[in-house]
């Protein structure tokens, strides 16, 4: 059983804890800046090509999304032609039920997993646990999070919030309960930690006969699925077991094999700052005598067709989960992923999560505001998702809803003041007259400002008052 | 050239000296500045917080006030970006507002764009004998794409020593209502920006936007850092004869 995001407070409150956790701040800053710098250097290498790849990637995704029904059916036919089975899941419950049933049919109670955002989104591990099936995460960071009964805090580096001494403690305390124990005398040397994980996982790979994966891409015309990873655990999961079940969001499709050319260049550079990722695995149905002999593809909707219906918000479905926006986001850098209360944290999470889940909770309503709209996320996005545009679009939806009465009153007041230059002038004169009465600490929401910042002095005279005198030659 | 000044509500109300510097600077360069009276606010606060309708009303007001201007100068990167980048989204395609915005937006300039691109001047004859760091605000950097323009202008100021600001391209954390809605994160971002500014060794931190400077300056002031903030217009308006205008 793994932890869930249920019960995490809305972003501003959750961020309060995170911002004041100096160890977390240190870990996050170091990690995000390292990846950020690496990304920048390998992107710069491509010079003008980068912008071409970026718009090409966006165009391929837009085209696929516009004709998603067609490509989904094509994918289904291709996968089945290659000997695989395709299942359709409208929501998380349906997807979990399908996967549980498929695992039960194998007679196994243990499965290995290669990190998959889709299965995290539907909380598959919990559903499997309820059916008496243990899912073992094999991605190093995901393993750390699972052993620590923790939650992932980054799309690509789920344990980004932990330092190596914390990881050592988790290994020593927990590995024995899950399989091969950590060696006695384990140090926090990264090599020693990696070796402990390797030994622990190797035994698991050789013993487990069913695997669950996600996919970075699903190629419609050939029925091929693609996973990019760095550690080789993915390749183990995809080749050693007898049965492979892949849970894939319906937006992961690309029309043809040739389309991969664009993303094979943009994804590794954007995510790990590498020209090419160490392992790229592709599989097409089943091949007798080679790899899994039974293959199931579970196509997951879970809110995606609703997102598709929103003409502004749908661009979020272009996301290829590279996490460049997380690594560059100044807000993410200071809060980490847990504060977002969702498996998709950072800027992309702030637009994707409220669209997938709907904005009926305080947690989801707060997400579109978890950004200063600085635009750094849009700048680095390899498929050019205008995240600030979608954030503002979603804020409109929040502002149109009930609640936020104080803010609505304030906005209405501002509208009245800005409704005429005369009203603005009157308000400025009133402020100027009362300038010595402004308290150092403001009450209510505005107190968030005066806690750490001094207010500017209100001038005796506004610009327009000065201008009127200037025009009359009095200045 | 006859240049219409859109002062912006924040400058008008809280930082009127920025407007005075813009007027003195442009008049010194031989241009006429006009101040269309009906102007109020660009609507950025409403727009960014999700209040689209009032933002659209203010966009209509802006267009009505400035539609006849040859050039509009905006001494605020974020307000200039609001007009140029966000107004076109407000009207809806083919609407009256969109057509008018399409005509007007290309004539709306941030101060540094006006000087470098339209008036063709990088040496404005300023004198400012101080160590200065430049903070490229997010809207100036990413939406307007000001690029090297502010640096060109600053480098041409006599007496001015431009010092490097670490983490320059990172957001200061103001973000309008973000500073209140997410006060903790905003403060943490502001504190890092303030630290970098102090570590740069500058006496003055300047930018093209008083909103960001209000946030960073408020942090610096609370920390009793001794480092002051100044809108770039103040530096460019300063001369040897008149001294640093305040």
PDB file of N, CA, C and O in Angstrom, chain A residues 365-403:
ATOM      1  N   UNK A 365      -8.786  24.269  -6.912  1.00  0.00           N
ATOM      2  CA  UNK A 365      -9.011  25.693  -7.189  1.00  0.00           C
ATOM      3  C   UNK A 365      -7.752  26.526  -6.944  1.00  0.00           C
ATOM      4  O   UNK A 365      -7.566  27.573  -7.568  1.00  0.00           O
ATOM      5  N   UNK A 366      -6.921  26.077  -6.003  1.00  0.00           N
ATOM      6  CA  UNK A 366      -5.719  26.860  -5.660  1.00  0.00           C
ATOM      7  C   UNK A 366      -4.606  26.669  -6.694  1.00  0.00           C
ATOM      8  O   UNK A 366      -3.721  27.512  -6.819  1.00  0.00           O
ATOM      9  N   UNK A 367      -4.660  25.539  -7.432  1.00  0.00           N
ATOM     10  CA  UNK A 367      -3.537  25.217  -8.328  1.00  0.00           C
ATOM     11  C   UNK A 367      -3.280  26.244  -9.435  1.00  0.00           C
ATOM     12  O   UNK A 367      -2.130  26.597  -9.677  1.00  0.00           O
ATOM     13  N   UNK A 368      -4.321  26.763 -10.122  1.00  0.00           N
ATOM     14  CA  UNK A 368      -4.019  27.742 -11.169  1.00  0.00           C
ATOM     15  C   UNK A 368      -3.368  29.029 -10.636  1.00  0.00           C
ATOM     16  O   UNK A 368      -2.818  29.809 -11.410  1.00  0.00           O
ATOM     17  N   UNK A 369      -3.424  29.229  -9.336  1.00  0.00           N
ATOM     18  CA  UNK A 369      -2.809  30.433  -8.761  1.00  0.00           C
ATOM     19  C   UNK A 369      -1.399  30.156  -8.224  1.00  0.00           C
ATOM     20  O   UNK A 369      -0.753  31.061  -7.698  1.00  0.00           O
ATOM     21  N   UNK A 370      -0.950  28.907  -8.341  1.00  0.00           N
ATOM     22  CA  UNK A 370       0.372  28.542  -7.811  1.00  0.00           C
ATOM     23  C   UNK A 370       1.476  28.924  -8.792  1.00  0.00           C
ATOM     24  O   UNK A 370       2.343  28.121  -9.122  1.00  0.00           O
ATOM     25  N   UNK A 371       1.438  30.151  -9.278  1.00  0.00           N
ATOM     26  CA  UNK A 371       2.410  30.612 -10.268  1.00  0.00           C
ATOM     27  C   UNK A 371       2.457  32.130 -10.253  1.00  0.00           C
ATOM     28  O   UNK A 371       1.432  32.783 -10.077  1.00  0.00           O
ATOM     29  N   UNK A 372       3.647  32.663 -10.462  1.00  0.00           N
ATOM     30  CA  UNK A 372       3.772  34.121 -10.559  1.00  0.00           C
ATOM     31  C   UNK A 372       3.631  34.577 -12.008  1.00  0.00           C
ATOM     32  O   UNK A 372       3.809  35.749 -12.309  1.00  0.00           O
ATOM     33  N   UNK A 373       3.306  33.640 -12.908  1.00  0.00           N
ATOM     34  CA  UNK A 373       3.164  33.924 -14.341  1.00  0.00           C
ATOM     35  C   UNK A 373       4.451  34.487 -14.946  1.00  0.00           C
ATOM     36  O   UNK A 373       4.417  35.344 -15.811  1.00  0.00           O
ATOM     37  N   UNK A 374       5.586  33.981 -14.471  1.00  0.00           N
ATOM     38  CA  UNK A 374       6.856  34.531 -14.957  1.00  0.00           C
ATOM     39  C   UNK A 374       7.171  34.055 -16.372  1.00  0.00           C
ATOM     40  O   UNK A 374       7.995  34.644 -17.058  1.00  0.00           O
ATOM     41  N   UNK A 375       6.548  32.958 -16.787  1.00  0.00           N
ATOM     42  CA  UNK A 375       6.716  32.524 -18.178  1.00  0.00           C
ATOM     43  C   UNK A 375       7.919  31.641 -18.449  1.00  0.00           C
ATOM     44  O   UNK A 375       8.134  31.219 -19.583  1.00  0.00           O
ATOM     45  N   UNK A 376       8.706  31.331 -17.411  1.00  0.00           N
ATOM     46  CA  UNK A 376       9.892  30.491 -17.630  1.00  0.00           C
ATOM     47  C   UNK A 376       9.495  29.100 -18.103  1.00  0.00           C
ATOM     48  O   UNK A 376      10.210  28.467 -18.891  1.00  0.00           O
ATOM     49  N   UNK A 377       8.338  28.606 -17.670  1.00  0.00           N
ATOM     50  CA  UNK A 377       7.874  27.261 -18.045  1.00  0.00           C
ATOM     51  C   UNK A 377       7.552  27.190 -19.539  1.00  0.00           C
ATOM     52  O   UNK A 377       7.900  26.230 -20.220  1.00  0.00           O
ATOM     53  N   UNK A 378       6.905  28.220 -20.029  1.00  0.00           N
ATOM     54  CA  UNK A 378       6.553  28.281 -21.445  1.00  0.00           C
ATOM     55  C   UNK A 378       7.827  28.333 -22.289  1.00  0.00           C
ATOM     56  O   UNK A 378       7.947  27.665 -23.320  1.00  0.00           O
ATOM     57  N   UNK A 379       8.787  29.100 -21.805  1.00  0.00           N
ATOM     58  CA  UNK A 379      10.045  29.266 -22.518  1.00  0.00           C
ATOM     59  C   UNK A 379      10.772  27.933 -22.729  1.00  0.00           C
ATOM     60  O   UNK A 379      11.364  27.695 -23.771  1.00  0.00           O
ATOM     61  N   UNK A 380      10.723  27.038 -21.735  1.00  0.00           N
ATOM     62  CA  UNK A 380      11.484  25.783 -21.860  1.00  0.00           C
ATOM     63  C   UNK A 380      10.660  24.626 -22.411  1.00  0.00           C
ATOM     64  O   UNK A 380      11.215  23.591 -22.771  1.00  0.00           O
ATOM     65  N   UNK A 381       9.347  24.770 -22.481  1.00  0.00           N
ATOM     66  CA  UNK A 381       8.501  23.628 -22.870  1.00  0.00           C
ATOM     67  C   UNK A 381       8.816  23.163 -24.295  1.00  0.00           C
ATOM     68  O   UNK A 381       8.710  23.933 -25.249  1.00  0.00           O
ATOM     69  N   UNK A 382       9.197  21.877 -24.470  1.00  0.00           N
ATOM     70  CA  UNK A 382       9.591  21.401 -25.800  1.00  0.00           C
ATOM     71  C   UNK A 382       8.411  21.230 -26.757  1.00  0.00           C
ATOM     72  O   UNK A 382       8.631  21.011 -27.947  1.00  0.00           O
ATOM     73  N   UNK A 383       7.170  21.313 -26.236  1.00  0.00           N
ATOM     74  CA  UNK A 383       6.026  21.275 -27.149  1.00  0.00           C
ATOM     75  C   UNK A 383       5.238  22.582 -27.055  1.00  0.00           C
ATOM     76  O   UNK A 383       4.066  22.646 -27.434  1.00  0.00           O
ATOM     77  N   UNK A 384       5.923  23.625 -26.546  1.00  0.00           N
ATOM     78  CA  UNK A 384       5.398  25.000 -26.550  1.00  0.00           C
ATOM     79  C   UNK A 384       4.006  25.148 -25.943  1.00  0.00           C
ATOM     80  O   UNK A 384       3.153  25.851 -26.485  1.00  0.00           O
ATOM     81  N   UNK A 385       3.782  24.499 -24.822  1.00  0.00           N
ATOM     82  CA  UNK A 385       2.504  24.701 -24.129  1.00  0.00           C
ATOM     83  C   UNK A 385       2.565  26.070 -23.448  1.00  0.00           C
ATOM     84  O   UNK A 385       3.479  26.332 -22.653  1.00  0.00           O
ATOM     85  N   UNK A 386       1.612  26.938 -23.792  1.00  0.00           N
ATOM     86  CA  UNK A 386       1.591  28.268 -23.180  1.00  0.00           C
ATOM     87  C   UNK A 386       0.944  28.136 -21.788  1.00  0.00           C
ATOM     88  O   UNK A 386      -0.233  28.442 -21.592  1.00  0.00           O
ATOM     89  N   UNK A 387       1.749  27.674 -20.849  1.00  0.00           N
ATOM     90  CA  UNK A 387       1.238  27.401 -19.507  1.00  0.00           C
ATOM     91  C   UNK A 387       0.640  28.656 -18.851  1.00  0.00           C
ATOM     92  O   UNK A 387      -0.450  28.585 -18.287  1.00  0.00           O
ATOM     93  N   UNK A 388       1.307  29.829 -18.949  1.00  0.00           N
ATOM     94  CA  UNK A 388       0.680  31.017 -18.351  1.00  0.00           C
ATOM     95  C   UNK A 388      -0.709  31.305 -18.925  1.00  0.00           C
ATOM     96  O   UNK A 388      -1.619  31.692 -18.190  1.00  0.00           O
ATOM     97  N   UNK A 389      -0.873  31.115 -20.219  1.00  0.00           N
ATOM     98  CA  UNK A 389      -2.189  31.353 -20.830  1.00  0.00           C
ATOM     99  C   UNK A 389      -3.244  30.428 -20.218  1.00  0.00           C
ATOM    100  O   UNK A 389      -4.355  30.848 -19.898  1.00  0.00           O
ATOM    101  N   UNK A 390      -2.886  29.158 -20.063  1.00  0.00           N
ATOM    102  CA  UNK A 390      -3.855  28.200 -19.512  1.00  0.00           C
ATOM    103  C   UNK A 390      -4.119  28.501 -18.028  1.00  0.00           C
ATOM    104  O   UNK A 390      -5.254  28.383 -17.559  1.00  0.00           O
ATOM    105  N   UNK A 391      -3.093  28.911 -17.309  1.00  0.00           N
ATOM    106  CA  UNK A 391      -3.276  29.264 -15.892  1.00  0.00           C
ATOM    107  C   UNK A 391      -4.324  30.371 -15.758  1.00  0.00           C
ATOM    108  O   UNK A 391      -5.263  30.267 -14.962  1.00  0.00           O
ATOM    109  N   UNK A 392      -4.157  31.420 -16.562  1.00  0.00           N
ATOM    110  CA  UNK A 392      -5.101  32.542 -16.493  1.00  0.00           C
ATOM    111  C   UNK A 392      -6.499  32.090 -16.905  1.00  0.00           C
ATOM    112  O   UNK A 392      -7.500  32.470 -16.287  1.00  0.00           O
ATOM    113  N   UNK A 393      -6.554  31.262 -17.916  1.00  0.00           N
ATOM    114  CA  UNK A 393      -7.832  30.715 -18.389  1.00  0.00           C
ATOM    115  C   UNK A 393      -8.543  29.949 -17.266  1.00  0.00           C
ATOM    116  O   UNK A 393      -9.746  30.105 -17.048  1.00  0.00           O
ATOM    117  N   UNK A 394      -7.777  29.139 -16.538  1.00  0.00           N
ATOM    118  CA  UNK A 394      -8.376  28.364 -15.441  1.00  0.00           C
ATOM    119  C   UNK A 394      -8.735  29.269 -14.266  1.00  0.00           C
ATOM    120  O   UNK A 394      -9.700  29.017 -13.539  1.00  0.00           O
ATOM    121  N   UNK A 395      -7.952  30.345 -14.074  1.00  0.00           N
ATOM    122  CA  UNK A 395      -8.283  31.291 -13.011  1.00  0.00           C
ATOM    123  C   UNK A 395      -9.646  31.926 -13.269  1.00  0.00           C
ATOM    124  O   UNK A 395     -10.389  32.205 -12.336  1.00  0.00           O
ATOM    125  N   UNK A 396      -9.945  32.143 -14.558  1.00  0.00           N
ATOM    126  CA  UNK A 396     -11.256  32.700 -14.896  1.00  0.00           C
ATOM    127  C   UNK A 396     -12.364  31.785 -14.413  1.00  0.00           C
ATOM    128  O   UNK A 396     -13.394  32.234 -13.916  1.00  0.00           O
ATOM    129  N   UNK A 397     -12.134  30.494 -14.572  1.00  0.00           N
ATOM    130  CA  UNK A 397     -13.132  29.520 -14.149  1.00  0.00           C
ATOM    131  C   UNK A 397     -13.315  29.575 -12.623  1.00  0.00           C
ATOM    132  O   UNK A 397     -14.432  29.522 -12.124  1.00  0.00           O
ATOM    133  N   UNK A 398     -12.202  29.708 -11.904  1.00  0.00           N
ATOM    134  CA  UNK A 398     -12.275  29.792 -10.443  1.00  0.00           C
ATOM    135  C   UNK A 398     -12.995  31.072 -10.035  1.00  0.00           C
ATOM    136  O   UNK A 398     -13.900  31.062  -9.192  1.00  0.00           O
ATOM    137  N   UNK A 399     -12.597  32.198 -10.648  1.00  0.00           N
ATOM    138  CA  UNK A 399     -13.167  33.494 -10.269  1.00  0.00           C
ATOM    139  C   UNK A 399     -14.664  33.561 -10.571  1.00  0.00           C
ATOM    140  O   UNK A 399     -15.401  34.296  -9.915  1.00  0.00           O
ATOM    141  N   UNK A 400     -15.102  32.787 -11.568  1.00  0.00           N
ATOM    142  CA  UNK A 400     -16.520  32.802 -11.922  1.00  0.00           C
ATOM    143  C   UNK A 400     -17.353  31.968 -10.956  1.00  0.00           C
ATOM    144  O   UNK A 400     -18.571  32.100 -10.901  1.00  0.00           O
ATOM    145  N   UNK A 401     -16.695  31.137 -10.187  1.00  0.00           N
ATOM    146  CA  UNK A 401     -17.414  30.265  -9.263  1.00  0.00           C
ATOM    147  C   UNK A 401     -17.788  30.974  -7.980  1.00  0.00           C
ATOM    148  O   UNK A 401     -17.494  32.155  -7.804  1.00  0.00           O
ATOM    149  N   UNK A 402     -18.444  30.239  -7.068  1.00  0.00           N
ATOM    150  CA  UNK A 402     -18.793  30.841  -5.789  1.00  0.00           C
ATOM    151  C   UNK A 402     -17.551  30.988  -4.909  1.00  0.00           C
ATOM    152  O   UNK A 402     -16.508  30.431  -5.224  1.00  0.00           O
ATOM    153  N   UNK A 403     -17.678  31.739  -3.832  1.00  0.00           N
ATOM    154  CA  UNK A 403     -16.559  31.888  -2.902  1.00  0.00           C
ATOM    155  C   UNK A 403     -15.656  33.060  -3.253  1.00  0.00           C
ATOM    156  O   UNK A 403     -15.971  33.843  -4.158  1.00  0.00           O
TER     157      UNK A 403
END
